[in-house]
Short mmCIF file of C-alpha atoms in Angstrom, two decimals:
data_model
loop_
_atom_site.label_atom_id
_atom_site.label_comp_id
_atom_site.label_asym_id
_atom_site.label_seq_id
_atom_site.Cartn_x
_atom_site.Cartn_y
_atom_site.Cartn_z
CA ALA A 1 -63.45 -60.26 0.87
CA GLN A 2 -64.48 -56.84 2.01
CA SER A 3 -63.52 -53.61 0.35
CA VAL A 4 -64.21 -49.92 0.70
CA THR A 5 -64.18 -47.28 -2.01
CA GLN A 6 -64.04 -43.62 -1.15
CA LEU A 7 -64.88 -41.42 -4.11
CA GLY A 8 -62.61 -38.42 -4.32
CA SER A 9 -59.21 -38.32 -2.70
CA HIS A 10 -59.60 -34.56 -2.17
CA VAL A 11 -62.74 -32.57 -1.48
CA SER A 12 -62.86 -28.80 -1.02
CA VAL A 13 -65.82 -26.95 0.44
CA SER A 14 -66.41 -23.41 1.57
CA GLU A 15 -66.85 -22.66 5.23
CA GLY A 16 -70.55 -23.04 6.04
CA ALA A 17 -71.26 -25.29 3.06
CA LEU A 18 -72.48 -28.87 3.11
CA VAL A 19 -69.87 -31.56 3.53
CA LEU A 20 -70.49 -34.82 1.67
CA LEU A 21 -67.85 -37.55 1.69
CA ARG A 22 -68.73 -40.68 -0.21
CA CYS A 23 -68.12 -44.27 0.82
CA ASN A 24 -69.23 -47.46 -0.87
CA TYR A 25 -68.53 -50.87 0.52
CA SER A 26 -68.46 -54.41 -0.64
CA SER A 27 -69.20 -57.16 1.84
CA SER A 28 -70.69 -60.63 1.67
CA VAL A 29 -72.36 -60.18 5.04
CA PRO A 30 -74.09 -57.24 6.74
CA PRO A 31 -71.08 -55.26 7.86
CA TYR A 32 -70.12 -52.92 10.61
CA LEU A 33 -69.19 -49.55 9.11
CA PHE A 34 -67.10 -46.76 10.57
CA TRP A 35 -65.89 -43.29 9.78
CA TYR A 36 -62.60 -42.15 11.27
CA VAL A 37 -60.92 -38.75 11.06
CA GLN A 38 -57.18 -38.13 11.07
CA TYR A 39 -55.75 -34.72 11.86
CA PRO A 40 -52.16 -33.98 10.85
CA ASN A 41 -49.58 -35.86 12.91
CA GLN A 42 -52.27 -37.62 14.90
CA GLY A 43 -53.89 -41.02 15.07
CA LEU A 44 -57.35 -41.90 13.86
CA GLN A 45 -60.33 -40.77 15.87
CA LEU A 46 -63.71 -42.46 15.62
CA LEU A 47 -66.42 -40.17 14.21
CA LEU A 48 -69.28 -42.63 14.12
CA LYS A 49 -70.17 -46.27 13.60
CA TYR A 50 -72.99 -48.32 12.13
CA THR A 51 -73.66 -51.67 13.78
CA SER A 52 -77.06 -52.70 12.37
CA ALA A 53 -79.21 -50.52 14.57
CA ALA A 54 -80.55 -47.22 13.20
CA THR A 55 -79.56 -46.58 9.60
CA LEU A 56 -78.95 -42.88 10.26
CA VAL A 57 -76.01 -42.60 12.59
CA LYS A 58 -75.03 -39.43 14.38
CA GLY A 59 -71.45 -38.89 15.35
CA ILE A 60 -69.24 -36.32 16.96
CA ASN A 61 -68.64 -32.77 15.73
CA GLY A 62 -71.99 -32.59 13.92
CA PHE A 63 -71.27 -35.39 11.44
CA GLU A 64 -73.76 -38.07 10.49
CA ALA A 65 -73.89 -40.94 8.03
CA GLU A 66 -76.66 -42.98 6.51
CA PHE A 67 -76.40 -46.68 5.82
CA LYS A 68 -78.12 -47.55 2.54
CA LYS A 69 -78.06 -51.27 1.93
CA SER A 70 -79.57 -51.02 -1.55
CA GLU A 71 -76.79 -48.68 -2.62
CA THR A 72 -74.07 -50.31 -0.46
CA SER A 73 -73.21 -46.83 0.69
CA PHE A 74 -72.34 -45.11 3.94
CA HIS A 75 -71.80 -41.46 3.00
CA LEU A 76 -70.67 -38.96 5.62
CA THR A 77 -72.35 -35.56 5.82
CA LYS A 78 -72.24 -32.38 7.84
CA PRO A 79 -74.65 -29.51 7.15
CA SER A 80 -72.17 -26.70 7.66
CA ALA A 81 -68.40 -27.02 7.33
CA HIS A 82 -66.10 -25.43 9.84
CA MET A 83 -62.43 -24.64 9.39
CA SER A 84 -61.62 -27.17 12.11
CA ASP A 85 -63.11 -29.96 9.95
CA ALA A 86 -60.11 -29.86 7.62
CA ALA A 87 -58.57 -33.31 7.98
CA GLU A 88 -58.43 -36.68 6.29
CA TYR A 89 -61.45 -38.93 6.62
CA PHE A 90 -61.44 -42.70 6.37
CA CYS A 91 -64.33 -45.06 5.86
CA ALA A 92 -63.82 -48.58 7.17
CA VAL A 93 -65.68 -51.88 7.20
CA SER A 94 -65.46 -54.98 9.34
CA ASP A 95 -67.16 -58.34 9.35
CA PRO A 96 -69.07 -58.78 12.62
CA GLY A 97 -68.78 -62.54 12.37
CA ALA A 98 -65.07 -62.68 11.74
CA GLY A 99 -64.13 -62.67 15.40
CA SER A 100 -61.73 -59.82 14.82
CA TYR A 101 -61.96 -56.08 14.38
CA GLN A 102 -59.58 -56.09 11.49
CA LEU A 103 -60.87 -53.07 9.68
CA THR A 104 -60.59 -52.67 5.95
CA PHE A 105 -60.05 -48.99 5.25
CA GLY A 106 -60.71 -46.90 2.22
CA LYS A 107 -57.89 -44.80 0.77
CA GLY A 108 -59.13 -41.71 2.55
CA THR A 109 -60.55 -38.35 1.51
CA LYS A 110 -58.71 -35.20 2.41
CA LEU A 111 -61.16 -32.41 3.21
CA SER A 112 -60.13 -28.80 2.74
CA VAL A 113 -62.31 -25.99 4.04
CA ILE A 114 -62.01 -22.66 2.27
CA PRO A 115 -62.67 -19.55 4.35
CA ASP B 1 -56.47 -38.49 23.96
CA SER B 2 -57.36 -42.07 22.97
CA GLY B 3 -55.52 -43.65 25.88
CA VAL B 4 -53.35 -45.72 23.53
CA THR B 5 -49.65 -44.94 23.90
CA GLN B 6 -47.08 -45.63 21.23
CA THR B 7 -43.33 -45.21 21.50
CA PRO B 8 -41.18 -43.94 19.97
CA LYS B 9 -42.92 -41.22 17.95
CA HIS B 10 -40.20 -41.16 15.34
CA LEU B 11 -37.59 -43.69 14.33
CA ILE B 12 -34.89 -43.28 11.72
CA THR B 13 -32.77 -46.27 10.84
CA ALA B 14 -30.80 -47.79 8.01
CA THR B 15 -31.66 -50.59 5.63
CA GLY B 16 -31.00 -54.03 7.01
CA GLN B 17 -31.52 -52.99 10.59
CA ARG B 18 -34.08 -54.18 13.14
CA VAL B 19 -36.42 -52.01 15.22
CA THR B 20 -39.05 -52.53 17.88
CA LEU B 21 -42.21 -50.47 18.18
CA ARG B 22 -44.08 -50.46 21.44
CA CYS B 23 -47.76 -50.01 22.24
CA SER B 24 -49.66 -49.74 25.50
CA PRO B 25 -53.41 -50.20 25.02
CA ARG B 26 -56.15 -48.31 26.79
CA SER B 27 -56.78 -49.45 30.31
CA GLY B 28 -59.14 -52.42 30.22
CA ASP B 29 -58.68 -53.19 26.52
CA LEU B 30 -57.62 -56.74 25.81
CA SER B 31 -57.03 -56.50 22.07
CA VAL B 32 -54.18 -54.81 20.30
CA TYR B 33 -54.05 -54.26 16.55
CA TRP B 34 -51.20 -53.09 14.37
CA TYR B 35 -51.73 -51.13 11.17
CA GLN B 36 -49.33 -49.74 8.61
CA GLN B 37 -50.10 -46.49 6.83
CA SER B 38 -48.17 -45.62 3.70
CA LEU B 39 -48.87 -43.26 0.83
CA ASP B 40 -49.18 -45.98 -1.77
CA GLN B 41 -50.90 -48.73 0.24
CA GLY B 42 -53.05 -46.65 2.59
CA LEU B 43 -53.98 -48.21 5.92
CA GLN B 44 -53.24 -51.90 6.02
CA PHE B 45 -54.08 -54.27 8.85
CA LEU B 46 -51.05 -56.22 10.01
CA ILE B 47 -51.96 -58.32 13.01
CA GLN B 48 -54.19 -58.56 16.09
CA TYR B 49 -53.54 -59.98 19.54
CA TYR B 50 -56.22 -60.71 22.09
CA ASN B 51 -55.24 -61.30 25.69
CA GLY B 52 -51.79 -62.47 24.74
CA GLU B 53 -52.70 -64.69 21.82
CA GLU B 54 -52.64 -64.01 18.10
CA ARG B 55 -56.23 -63.54 16.89
CA ALA B 56 -55.96 -62.44 13.29
CA LYS B 57 -53.29 -61.90 10.71
CA GLY B 58 -53.38 -59.51 7.79
CA ASN B 59 -50.78 -58.34 5.32
CA ILE B 60 -47.84 -58.80 7.64
CA LEU B 61 -44.49 -59.61 6.09
CA GLU B 62 -42.47 -62.56 7.36
CA ARG B 63 -39.74 -60.08 8.37
CA PHE B 64 -42.22 -58.57 10.83
CA SER B 65 -43.40 -60.14 14.04
CA ALA B 66 -45.39 -59.07 17.05
CA GLN B 67 -46.29 -60.21 20.50
CA GLN B 68 -48.50 -59.19 23.38
CA PHE B 69 -47.17 -59.50 26.89
CA PRO B 70 -48.98 -60.47 30.12
CA ASP B 71 -49.41 -56.80 31.01
CA LEU B 72 -51.15 -56.47 27.60
CA HIS B 73 -48.64 -54.13 26.02
CA SER B 74 -47.53 -55.14 22.58
CA GLU B 75 -44.39 -54.88 20.51
CA LEU B 76 -44.01 -54.96 16.75
CA ASN B 77 -40.60 -56.10 15.56
CA LEU B 78 -39.45 -55.16 12.08
CA SER B 79 -36.26 -56.74 10.79
CA SER B 80 -34.09 -56.63 7.67
CA LEU B 81 -35.62 -53.25 7.01
CA GLU B 82 -36.07 -52.02 3.46
CA LEU B 83 -36.73 -48.54 2.14
CA GLY B 84 -40.30 -49.57 1.41
CA ASP B 85 -40.94 -50.23 5.08
CA SER B 86 -40.90 -46.49 5.72
CA ALA B 87 -44.41 -45.73 6.94
CA LEU B 88 -46.54 -44.70 9.86
CA TYR B 89 -47.28 -47.65 12.13
CA PHE B 90 -50.40 -47.42 14.24
CA CYS B 91 -51.44 -49.43 17.21
CA ALA B 92 -55.10 -49.64 18.16
CA SER B 93 -56.91 -51.33 21.00
CA SER B 94 -60.42 -52.50 21.78
CA VAL B 95 -62.22 -53.98 24.73
CA GLY B 96 -63.23 -57.19 23.04
CA GLY B 97 -61.64 -59.55 20.60
CA GLY B 98 -63.94 -58.83 17.73
CA ARG B 99 -67.49 -59.88 18.46
CA GLY B 100 -69.76 -56.98 19.33
CA ASN B 101 -69.44 -53.41 18.32
CA SER B 102 -66.77 -51.80 20.46
CA PRO B 103 -64.68 -49.59 18.21
CA LEU B 104 -60.93 -49.39 17.82
CA HIS B 105 -59.03 -46.64 19.58
CA PHE B 106 -55.86 -45.59 17.82
CA GLY B 107 -52.58 -44.30 19.12
CA ASN B 108 -50.74 -41.42 17.45
CA GLY B 109 -48.43 -43.75 15.58
CA THR B 110 -44.72 -44.30 15.14
CA ARG B 111 -43.21 -42.78 12.03
CA LEU B 112 -40.50 -45.07 10.72
CA THR B 113 -38.01 -43.76 8.19
CA VAL B 114 -35.59 -46.23 6.63
CA THR B 115 -32.62 -44.63 4.89
#
């Protein structure tokens, strides 16, 4: 069974500071990994995805994530936080061989950006 | 805008009642997924349909059922509602059924409140 652990349910950073949101996964097969963002009263929007190509994945809004197999991690980073980045971020994993995109989500990390 | 449409946006009903949530996928997407988001359980996969047929089942209660119609829209039926069913229900769609790397696109959700 797959699982995702997001360390820290709340993260606060100052505007302009580095954003680091942590995600560790557990999977018996090489997984597909995703980061989604959820703004208040909205659905989830895909930030980026890892599908066994380049280990450093660039996404929208200046975010990127690095797949590290040895650490079973897929941490999300952004060099400089902006006020508009305040939202909840979800890491998710799926099994490419399962024949279904049933994603297993982490519990989410709420990012606050302090002016 | 993800292109996935969910109706209604809000639903308030009483315990024991039955409700139907509706989802129209993005144009061209053949798969529809239903997820439940609650504070205590987080995002949980319920069920997936691909081109009218059930493809995968997750943590869906027996009181819940879904179907996908020939025009590819989907409905999630929740019956004998309990207070614990109060949650945000998301629909997502994807081009394929699960093999490949096309991501899920989420609607803005239906917020169900059971009183």
